[in-house]
Amino acid sequence: MSRVSRHVMERAGTLLGILGLFVVGFLTSLDVWTVVIAPLFIRVQFLQGVLSVGAFSVVIAAIGLLLVRDVWRDDAADARVRSGPLVQAIVPAYRDADVVDASVTSLLENDYDPLRIVIAVEPDDERTRERAAQLAETYEPVEVLVNDAPGSKATAINNAVEWSPADHFVVFDADERASPAFVSTAMDELLGETDVFQGRRVPRPTGPVETLAYCERVVVQAGYLIGDMVGFTHCQSSATGFTREAIEAVGGYADVLTEDIYFSHQCYQADLTVAQNRRCTSSMEAPHTIGDLWGQRKRWRIGHVQVSHLRAREALTGRPTLADLVTVGRAIGAVLAGGALLVLTAHVLFLMIVDPSSVIIPFAAVFTMIGGVWLRDLRAGRIDRPSWTVVLAPLVFLGHGVLTVKAVLEYVLTWDGEWYQVTKTGA
């Protein structure tokens, strides 16, 4: 099949898939559920749309409450270790000459000693190499490492781990501003029973598009709490700490599109202890255009699909274990949930037409969750007041569903390994 034919199939399939899920949603909204309590002669009927939107409201309210409570806990009570064994901070950087100062200078402000920072650059990125060299000349703890297996963030991190004499590591993206207490908080965990430590990351909402990016991250981070309930703690490849023993136990970061998502599965498979502290918050640059927001989030969704494929294939090559069932279920469930959001969106639209007041509760649950987290970050000085686009936050669920259908079909039909990089300005 020609490339053009596959692209036509992918786009037609995406459109039909989205429309099909909407049709299913509208049709199932009309289904009637009847509850009969015979002894009391009570007979109550509900529309399916009302039940599904009601259930969604309960879930959002519950995980939103948990997330807001977690981020509002007093971070001054978190135990910290301010000195001890050498910690190696790794900053993978590619086309990041304009932003790499953010992570390096914020890491230098961390209250831990000894801490050394290596900027892992790519051989074909002269501007970033030059800026990294300038930072190394200015700050004694900073060094530069040219990735001798270029092409991915995963190999840059793995090579830096192999190169470093340290046994404890933290990793940050070039555009991140690390929490001043990140390293000391992470080390308190890593010197105990913890193998991997994960902080929270939020986009800096400096404008209308950036505000949507922030809202989307709050929704996704709330969703991670569902995985926490079955012991599957999400960990990443940024705002992340780990021991050498842990990274060797999983064979390093995998060279896949979303190495951070796969890393979570690797850690669960290896039975590593992952600690997450949502009060230890760093900020990252948000996409500045709708095109960048779409491109970045689509890359992440394609990465989810790829991880689902890889984990299912790996589990089927041998005798599946309980850990396989959990991780495969977690991966595939995340993809199916995206499609289900389109059905749910149709239910919401149906109720808005029939009885607009019936959607007040789910909208209130979403805005309360985002507002509670936003207020905490605002109070901490990490972000400013939201743009007017915060009122569009519920569209995050629709966008997530559309992206999921698009990502599945692109992965199957047209994706050939490329990845999308957003434009970063240092904002």
CSV table of C-alpha atoms in Angstrom, one decimal:
chain,number,residue,atom,x,y,z
A,1,MET,CA,0.0,0.0,0.0
A,2,SER,CA,1.4,3.4,-0.9
A,3,ARG,CA,2.1,6.1,1.6
A,4,VAL,CA,-0.6,8.3,0.1
A,5,SER,CA,-3.2,5.6,0.4
A,6,ARG,CA,-2.2,5.0,4.1
A,7,HIS,CA,-2.6,8.7,4.8
A,8,VAL,CA,-6.0,8.8,3.2
A,9,MET,CA,-7.1,5.8,5.2
A,10,GLU,CA,-5.8,7.3,8.4
A,11,ARG,CA,-7.6,10.6,7.9
A,12,ALA,CA,-10.8,9.0,6.8
A,13,GLY,CA,-10.6,6.4,9.6
A,14,THR,CA,-10.0,9.2,12.1
A,15,LEU,CA,-13.0,11.2,11.0
A,16,LEU,CA,-15.2,8.1,10.8
A,17,GLY,CA,-14.0,6.9,14.2
A,18,ILE,CA,-14.7,10.2,15.9
A,19,LEU,CA,-18.2,10.5,14.3
A,20,GLY,CA,-18.9,6.8,15.1
A,21,LEU,CA,-18.1,7.3,18.8
A,22,PHE,CA,-20.3,10.5,18.9
A,23,VAL,CA,-23.2,8.6,17.3
A,24,VAL,CA,-22.8,5.8,19.8
A,25,GLY,CA,-22.8,8.4,22.5
A,26,PHE,CA,-25.9,10.1,21.4
A,27,LEU,CA,-27.8,6.8,20.8
A,28,THR,CA,-26.8,5.4,24.2
A,29,SER,CA,-27.8,8.6,25.9
A,30,LEU,CA,-31.4,7.7,25.1
A,31,ASP,CA,-31.3,4.3,26.8
A,32,VAL,CA,-33.5,4.1,29.8
A,33,TRP,CA,-32.5,2.4,33.0
A,34,THR,CA,-35.3,1.4,35.4
A,35,VAL,CA,-34.8,0.8,39.2
A,36,VAL,CA,-37.6,-0.9,41.0
A,37,ILE,CA,-37.8,-1.2,44.8
A,38,ALA,CA,-40.7,-3.6,45.1
A,39,PRO,CA,-41.4,-3.5,48.8
A,40,LEU,CA,-41.8,0.3,48.6
A,41,PHE,CA,-43.6,0.3,45.3
A,42,ILE,CA,-41.0,2.7,43.9
A,43,ARG,CA,-40.1,2.7,40.3
A,44,VAL,CA,-37.5,5.2,39.0
A,45,GLN,CA,-36.2,5.7,35.5
A,46,PHE,CA,-33.0,7.3,34.4
A,47,LEU,CA,-31.5,8.1,31.0
A,48,GLN,CA,-28.2,6.4,30.3
A,49,GLY,CA,-26.7,9.9,29.7
A,50,VAL,CA,-27.7,11.1,33.1
A,51,LEU,CA,-26.1,8.0,34.8
A,52,SER,CA,-22.8,8.2,32.8
A,53,VAL,CA,-22.4,11.9,33.4
A,54,GLY,CA,-23.3,11.5,37.0
A,55,ALA,CA,-20.7,8.7,37.4
A,56,PHE,CA,-18.1,10.9,35.7
A,57,SER,CA,-18.9,13.8,38.1
A,58,VAL,CA,-18.4,11.5,41.1
A,59,VAL,CA,-15.0,10.2,39.8
A,60,ILE,CA,-13.8,13.8,38.9
A,61,ALA,CA,-14.9,15.1,42.3
A,62,ALA,CA,-13.2,12.2,44.1
A,63,ILE,CA,-9.8,12.3,42.3
A,64,GLY,CA,-9.9,16.0,42.2
A,65,LEU,CA,-10.3,16.2,46.0
A,66,LEU,CA,-7.4,13.8,46.4
A,67,LEU,CA,-5.2,15.8,44.1
A,68,VAL,CA,-6.1,19.2,45.7
A,69,ARG,CA,-5.6,17.8,49.2
A,70,ASP,CA,-2.2,16.4,48.1
A,71,VAL,CA,-0.8,19.6,46.6
A,72,TRP,CA,-2.1,21.7,49.5
A,73,ARG,CA,-0.3,19.6,52.2
A,74,ASP,CA,2.5,21.6,54.0
A,75,ASP,CA,5.7,20.9,52.1
A,76,ALA,CA,7.7,22.2,55.0
A,77,ALA,CA,6.8,19.0,56.8
A,78,ASP,CA,8.6,16.9,54.1
A,79,ALA,CA,11.8,15.3,55.3
A,80,ARG,CA,15.0,16.5,53.5
A,81,VAL,CA,18.6,15.5,53.4
A,82,ARG,CA,20.8,18.4,52.5
A,83,SER,CA,24.2,16.7,52.3
A,84,GLY,CA,25.4,13.2,51.6
A,85,PRO,CA,26.6,11.1,48.7
A,86,LEU,CA,27.2,12.8,45.3
A,87,VAL,CA,24.1,13.5,43.3
A,88,GLN,CA,24.4,13.8,39.5
A,89,ALA,CA,21.8,16.0,37.8
A,90,ILE,CA,21.3,15.1,34.2
A,91,VAL,CA,19.9,17.7,31.7
A,92,PRO,CA,19.3,16.2,28.2
A,93,ALA,CA,19.3,19.1,25.8
A,94,TYR,CA,18.5,19.2,22.0
A,95,ARG,CA,17.8,22.5,20.3
A,96,ASP,CA,17.5,24.0,23.7
A,97,ALA,CA,20.2,26.7,23.6
A,98,ASP,CA,17.6,29.4,24.5
A,99,VAL,CA,16.2,27.6,27.5
A,100,VAL,CA,18.9,25.4,29.0
A,101,ASP,CA,19.8,28.1,31.5
A,102,ALA,CA,16.4,27.5,33.3
A,103,SER,CA,17.2,24.0,34.5
A,104,VAL,CA,20.9,24.6,35.2
A,105,THR,CA,20.5,27.8,37.3
A,106,SER,CA,17.5,26.4,39.2
A,107,LEU,CA,19.4,23.2,40.0
A,108,LEU,CA,22.3,25.3,41.2
A,109,GLU,CA,19.9,26.9,43.7
A,110,ASN,CA,19.0,23.5,45.2
A,111,ASP,CA,19.9,23.0,48.9
A,112,TYR,CA,21.9,19.9,48.5
A,113,ASP,CA,25.7,19.3,48.5
A,114,PRO,CA,27.5,17.8,46.7
A,115,LEU,CA,25.5,18.2,43.4
A,116,ARG,CA,27.0,18.2,40.0
A,117,ILE,CA,25.2,18.9,36.7
A,118,VAL,CA,25.9,17.4,33.3
A,119,ILE,CA,24.2,18.8,30.2
A,120,ALA,CA,23.9,15.9,27.7
A,121,VAL,CA,23.9,17.4,24.2
A,122,GLU,CA,23.7,16.0,20.7
A,123,PRO,CA,26.6,16.1,18.3
A,124,ASP,CA,24.6,17.8,15.5
A,125,ASP,CA,23.3,20.6,17.8
A,126,GLU,CA,26.1,23.2,17.7
A,127,ARG,CA,24.1,26.1,19.3
A,128,THR,CA,23.2,24.1,22.4
A,129,ARG,CA,26.7,22.7,22.7
A,130,GLU,CA,28.1,26.2,22.7
A,131,ARG,CA,25.6,27.4,25.3
A,132,ALA,CA,26.3,24.4,27.5
A,133,ALA,CA,30.0,25.0,27.3
A,134,GLN,CA,29.5,28.6,28.3
A,135,LEU,CA,27.5,27.5,31.4
A,136,ALA,CA,30.2,25.0,32.2
A,137,GLU,CA,32.8,27.8,32.1
A,138,THR,CA,30.6,30.0,34.4
A,139,TYR,CA,29.6,27.4,37.0
A,140,GLU,CA,32.1,25.0,38.4
A,141,PRO,CA,29.6,22.1,39.1
A,142,VAL,CA,28.4,22.1,35.5
A,143,GLU,CA,29.9,19.8,32.8
A,144,VAL,CA,29.0,18.9,29.2
A,145,LEU,CA,28.7,15.4,27.7
A,146,VAL,CA,28.2,14.8,24.0
A,147,ASN,CA,25.8,11.9,23.5
A,148,ASP,CA,27.8,9.3,21.6
A,149,ALA,CA,24.6,7.4,20.7
A,150,PRO,CA,22.6,10.4,19.5
A,151,GLY,CA,19.0,10.4,18.5
A,152,SER,CA,16.9,10.2,21.7
A,153,LYS,CA,16.5,11.5,25.2
A,154,ALA,CA,16.6,8.0,26.5
A,155,THR,CA,20.1,7.3,25.2
A,156,ALA,CA,21.3,10.7,26.4
A,157,ILE,CA,20.2,9.9,30.0
A,158,ASN,CA,21.6,6.3,29.8
A,159,ASN,CA,25.0,7.5,28.6
A,160,ALA,CA,25.1,10.2,31.3
A,161,VAL,CA,24.4,7.6,34.0
A,162,GLU,CA,27.1,5.3,32.6
A,163,TRP,CA,29.6,8.2,32.4
A,164,SER,CA,29.0,9.5,35.9
A,165,PRO,CA,30.7,8.1,39.0
A,166,ALA,CA,27.6,8.9,41.1
A,167,ASP,CA,25.0,6.4,42.4
A,168,HIS,CA,22.2,8.8,42.8
A,169,PHE,CA,20.6,10.8,39.9
A,170,VAL,CA,18.0,13.5,39.2
A,171,VAL,CA,16.8,14.3,35.6
A,172,PHE,CA,15.3,17.5,34.4
A,173,ASP,CA,14.3,18.8,30.9
A,174,ALA,CA,16.2,21.8,29.7
A,175,ASP,CA,13.3,24.2,30.0
A,176,GLU,CA,12.3,23.2,33.5
A,177,ARG,CA,12.7,25.3,36.6
A,178,ALA,CA,13.5,22.8,39.4
A,179,SER,CA,12.0,23.2,42.8
A,180,PRO,CA,14.7,24.5,45.2
A,181,ALA,CA,14.0,21.6,47.5
A,182,PHE,CA,13.8,18.9,44.9
A,183,VAL,CA,17.2,17.2,45.3
A,184,SER,CA,17.1,17.3,49.1
A,185,THR,CA,13.6,15.9,49.2
A,186,ALA,CA,14.4,13.2,46.6
A,187,MET,CA,17.5,12.2,48.5
A,188,ASP,CA,15.6,11.7,51.7
A,189,GLU,CA,13.6,9.1,49.8
A,190,LEU,CA,16.4,7.5,47.8
A,191,LEU,CA,18.6,7.0,50.8
A,192,GLY,CA,15.7,5.1,52.4
A,193,GLU,CA,13.6,2.3,50.8
A,194,THR,CA,12.7,4.3,47.6
A,195,ASP,CA,14.2,3.4,44.2
A,196,VAL,CA,12.6,6.1,42.1
A,197,PHE,CA,11.3,9.5,43.2
A,198,GLN,CA,8.9,11.6,41.1
A,199,GLY,CA,8.0,15.3,41.6
A,200,ARG,CA,5.1,17.2,40.0
A,201,ARG,CA,5.6,19.2,36.8
A,202,VAL,CA,3.3,22.0,35.7
A,203,PRO,CA,3.3,24.0,32.5
A,204,ARG,CA,3.8,27.8,33.0
A,205,PRO,CA,0.5,29.3,31.9
A,206,THR,CA,1.7,32.6,30.4
A,207,GLY,CA,-1.0,33.0,27.9
A,208,PRO,CA,-4.3,31.6,26.4
A,209,VAL,CA,-2.8,28.4,24.9
A,210,GLU,CA,-0.5,27.9,27.8
A,211,THR,CA,-3.5,28.1,30.2
A,212,LEU,CA,-5.1,25.2,28.3
A,213,ALA,CA,-1.9,23.3,28.6
A,214,TYR,CA,-1.9,23.8,32.3
A,215,CYS,CA,-5.5,22.7,32.6
A,216,GLU,CA,-4.8,19.6,30.6
A,217,ARG,CA,-1.9,18.6,32.9
A,218,VAL,CA,-4.0,19.0,36.0
A,219,VAL,CA,-6.6,16.7,34.5
A,220,VAL,CA,-4.0,14.1,33.5
A,221,GLN,CA,-2.3,14.2,36.9
A,222,ALA,CA,-5.6,13.6,38.5
A,223,GLY,CA,-6.0,10.6,36.3
A,224,TYR,CA,-2.7,9.2,37.5
A,225,LEU,CA,-4.3,8.8,41.0
A,226,ILE,CA,-6.4,6.0,39.6
A,227,GLY,CA,-3.2,4.1,38.8
A,228,ASP,CA,-1.9,4.8,42.3
A,229,MET,CA,-4.9,2.9,43.7
A,230,VAL,CA,-3.6,-0.4,42.2
A,231,GLY,CA,0.1,0.3,43.1
A,232,PHE,CA,1.0,1.6,39.6
A,233,THR,CA,2.8,4.9,40.4
A,234,HIS,CA,3.5,7.0,37.3
A,235,CYS,CA,7.2,8.1,37.0
A,236,GLN,CA,8.9,10.0,34.2
A,237,SER,CA,12.1,11.1,32.7
A,238,SER,CA,12.0,14.7,34.1
A,239,ALA,CA,11.6,16.0,37.7
A,240,THR,CA,12.7,12.4,38.5
A,241,GLY,CA,15.2,10.9,40.8
A,242,PHE,CA,16.6,7.4,40.9
A,243,THR,CA,19.4,5.2,42.1
A,244,ARG,CA,22.0,3.5,39.9
A,245,GLU,CA,20.7,0.2,41.1
A,246,ALA,CA,17.2,1.1,40.0
A,247,ILE,CA,18.1,2.2,36.5
A,248,GLU,CA,20.3,-0.9,36.0
A,249,ALA,CA,17.4,-3.1,37.2
A,250,VAL,CA,15.2,-2.0,34.3
A,251,GLY,CA,18.1,-1.8,31.8
A,252,GLY,CA,18.0,2.0,31.4
A,253,TYR,CA,15.4,4.1,29.7
A,254,ALA,CA,14.0,2.5,26.6
A,255,ASP,CA,14.5,4.1,23.2
A,256,VAL,CA,10.8,4.6,22.5
A,257,LEU,CA,8.7,7.7,21.7
A,258,THR,CA,7.6,8.3,25.3
A,259,GLU,CA,10.4,6.7,27.3
A,260,ASP,CA,8.9,8.1,30.5
A,261,ILE,CA,5.6,6.2,30.1
A,262,TYR,CA,7.4,3.0,29.4
A,263,PHE,CA,9.8,3.7,32.3
A,264,SER,CA,6.7,3.5,34.6
A,265,HIS,CA,5.9,0.1,33.3
A,266,GLN,CA,9.6,-1.0,33.6
A,267,CYS,CA,9.6,0.0,37.3
A,268,TYR,CA,6.4,-1.8,38.0
A,269,GLN,CA,7.6,-4.9,36.2
A,270,ALA,CA,10.9,-4.8,38.2
A,271,ASP,CA,8.9,-4.3,41.5
A,272,LEU,CA,10.7,-1.1,42.3
A,273,THR,CA,9.5,1.3,45.0
A,274,VAL,CA,8.3,4.5,43.4
A,275,ALA,CA,7.6,7.5,45.6
A,276,GLN,CA,5.7,10.5,44.3
A,277,ASN,CA,5.6,13.9,46.0
A,278,ARG,CA,3.1,16.3,44.4
A,279,ARG,CA,4.2,19.1,46.7
A,280,CYS,CA,7.7,19.1,45.2
A,281,THR,CA,6.7,21.0,42.1
A,282,SER,CA,8.8,22.2,39.2
A,283,SER,CA,7.6,24.2,36.2
A,284,MET,CA,8.1,23.7,32.5
A,285,GLU,CA,7.6,25.9,29.5
A,286,ALA,CA,4.2,25.3,27.9
A,287,PRO,CA,3.4,25.2,24.2
A,288,HIS,CA,2.7,28.7,22.9
A,289,THR,CA,0.6,27.9,19.8
A,290,ILE,CA,-2.4,25.6,19.2
A,291,GLY,CA,-0.2,23.8,16.6
A,292,ASP,CA,2.5,23.1,19.2
A,293,LEU,CA,0.0,22.1,21.8
A,294,TRP,CA,-1.7,19.7,19.4
A,295,GLY,CA,1.6,18.3,18.1
A,296,GLN,CA,3.1,17.7,21.5
A,297,ARG,CA,0.0,16.1,22.9
A,298,LYS,CA,-0.4,13.9,19.8
A,299,ARG,CA,3.1,12.7,20.2
A,300,TRP,CA,2.4,11.7,23.8
A,301,ARG,CA,-0.8,9.9,22.8
A,302,ILE,CA,1.0,8.0,20.0
A,303,GLY,CA,3.6,7.1,22.7
A,304,HIS,CA,0.7,5.7,24.8
A,305,VAL,CA,-0.4,3.5,21.9
A,306,GLN,CA,3.2,2.4,21.3
A,307,VAL,CA,3.7,1.4,24.9
A,308,SER,CA,0.3,-0.5,24.9
A,309,HIS,CA,1.5,-2.4,21.8
A,310,LEU,CA,4.9,-3.2,23.2
A,311,ARG,CA,3.6,-4.3,26.6
A,312,ALA,CA,1.0,-6.5,25.1
A,313,ARG,CA,3.5,-8.1,22.8
A,314,GLU,CA,6.0,-8.6,25.6
A,315,ALA,CA,3.4,-10.2,27.8
A,316,LEU,CA,2.3,-12.6,25.1
A,317,THR,CA,5.8,-13.8,24.4
A,318,GLY,CA,5.9,-15.7,27.6
A,319,ARG,CA,3.5,-16.8,30.4
A,320,PRO,CA,1.8,-13.6,31.5
A,321,THR,CA,2.3,-12.7,35.2
A,322,LEU,CA,0.1,-10.6,37.5
A,323,ALA,CA,2.4,-7.7,36.9
A,324,ASP,CA,1.9,-8.2,33.1
A,325,LEU,CA,-1.8,-8.1,33.5
A,326,VAL,CA,-1.7,-4.9,35.6
A,327,THR,CA,0.7,-3.0,33.2
A,328,VAL,CA,-1.0,-4.2,30.0
A,329,GLY,CA,-4.4,-3.3,31.5
A,330,ARG,CA,-3.1,0.1,32.6
A,331,ALA,CA,-1.6,0.8,29.1
A,332,ILE,CA,-4.6,-0.4,27.1
A,333,GLY,CA,-7.1,1.1,29.6
A,334,ALA,CA,-5.5,4.5,29.1
A,335,VAL,CA,-6.0,4.3,25.4
A,336,LEU,CA,-9.6,2.9,25.6
A,337,ALA,CA,-10.4,5.7,28.1
A,338,GLY,CA,-9.6,8.2,25.5
A,339,GLY,CA,-12.1,6.8,23.1
A,340,ALA,CA,-14.7,6.6,25.9
A,341,LEU,CA,-14.3,10.3,26.5
A,342,LEU,CA,-15.9,10.9,23.1
A,343,VAL,CA,-18.9,8.9,24.0
A,344,LEU,CA,-19.1,10.8,27.3
A,345,THR,CA,-18.8,14.1,25.4
A,346,ALA,CA,-21.8,13.1,23.4
A,347,HIS,CA,-23.7,12.3,26.6
A,348,VAL,CA,-22.9,15.8,27.9
A,349,LEU,CA,-23.9,17.5,24.7
A,350,PHE,CA,-27.2,15.6,24.7
A,351,LEU,CA,-27.9,16.7,28.3
A,352,MET,CA,-27.0,20.3,27.5
A,353,ILE,CA,-29.7,20.2,24.8
A,354,VAL,CA,-32.4,18.4,26.9
A,355,ASP,CA,-31.7,20.1,30.2
A,356,PRO,CA,-28.7,22.5,30.5
A,357,SER,CA,-28.9,22.6,34.3
A,358,SER,CA,-28.0,18.9,34.4
A,359,VAL,CA,-24.4,19.5,33.4
A,360,ILE,CA,-23.7,22.1,36.1
A,361,ILE,CA,-22.4,19.5,38.5
A,362,PRO,CA,-19.8,17.9,36.1
A,363,PHE,CA,-18.6,21.3,35.0
A,364,ALA,CA,-18.4,22.5,38.6
A,365,ALA,CA,-16.3,19.4,39.5
A,366,VAL,CA,-13.8,20.0,36.7
A,367,PHE,CA,-13.4,23.8,37.5
A,368,THR,CA,-13.2,23.1,41.2
A,369,MET,CA,-10.4,20.6,40.7
A,370,ILE,CA,-8.4,22.9,38.3
A,371,GLY,CA,-9.1,25.9,40.5
A,372,GLY,CA,-7.9,24.2,43.7
A,373,VAL,CA,-4.6,23.2,42.1
A,374,TRP,CA,-4.1,26.5,40.3
A,375,LEU,CA,-4.6,28.5,43.6
A,376,ARG,CA,-1.9,26.4,45.3
A,377,ASP,CA,0.6,27.0,42.5
A,378,LEU,CA,-0.4,30.7,42.4
A,379,ARG,CA,0.2,31.0,46.1
A,380,ALA,CA,3.6,29.4,45.8
A,381,GLY,CA,4.6,31.9,43.1
A,382,ARG,CA,5.0,29.3,40.3
A,383,ILE,CA,2.3,30.8,38.1
A,384,ASP,CA,0.2,33.9,37.6
A,385,ARG,CA,-3.6,34.3,37.2
A,386,PRO,CA,-5.2,32.3,34.4
A,387,SER,CA,-6.1,33.5,31.0
A,388,TRP,CA,-9.7,33.7,29.9
A,389,THR,CA,-9.2,30.4,28.1
A,390,VAL,CA,-9.6,28.6,31.5
A,391,VAL,CA,-13.3,28.6,30.8
A,392,LEU,CA,-12.6,26.2,27.9
A,393,ALA,CA,-11.0,23.7,30.3
A,394,PRO,CA,-13.8,21.1,29.8
A,395,LEU,CA,-12.7,20.9,26.1
A,396,VAL,CA,-9.6,19.1,27.4
A,397,PHE,CA,-11.7,15.9,27.6
A,398,LEU,CA,-13.0,16.2,24.0
A,399,GLY,CA,-9.5,17.0,22.8
A,400,HIS,CA,-8.1,13.9,24.6
A,401,GLY,CA,-10.6,11.7,22.9
A,402,VAL,CA,-10.0,13.1,19.5
A,403,LEU,CA,-6.3,12.8,19.9
A,404,THR,CA,-6.6,9.1,21.0
A,405,VAL,CA,-8.5,8.1,17.9
A,406,LYS,CA,-6.0,10.0,15.7
A,407,ALA,CA,-3.0,8.5,17.5
A,408,VAL,CA,-4.2,4.9,17.2
A,409,LEU,CA,-4.8,5.2,13.5
A,410,GLU,CA,-1.5,7.1,12.9
A,411,TYR,CA,0.4,4.5,14.8
A,412,VAL,CA,-1.1,1.7,12.8
A,413,LEU,CA,-1.0,3.3,9.4
A,414,THR,CA,1.3,6.2,9.0
A,415,TRP,CA,3.7,6.8,11.9
A,416,ASP,CA,7.3,6.1,10.9
A,417,GLY,CA,9.1,7.0,14.1
A,418,GLU,CA,9.2,10.8,13.9
A,419,TRP,CA,8.6,12.9,16.9
A,420,TYR,CA,7.3,16.4,17.3
A,421,GLN,CA,9.4,19.1,19.2
A,422,VAL,CA,7.7,22.3,20.3
A,423,THR,CA,9.2,25.7,19.9
A,424,LYS,CA,10.8,27.0,23.2
A,425,THR,CA,11.5,30.6,23.9
A,426,GLY,CA,12.4,30.6,27.6
A,427,ALA,CA,9.1,32.0,28.7
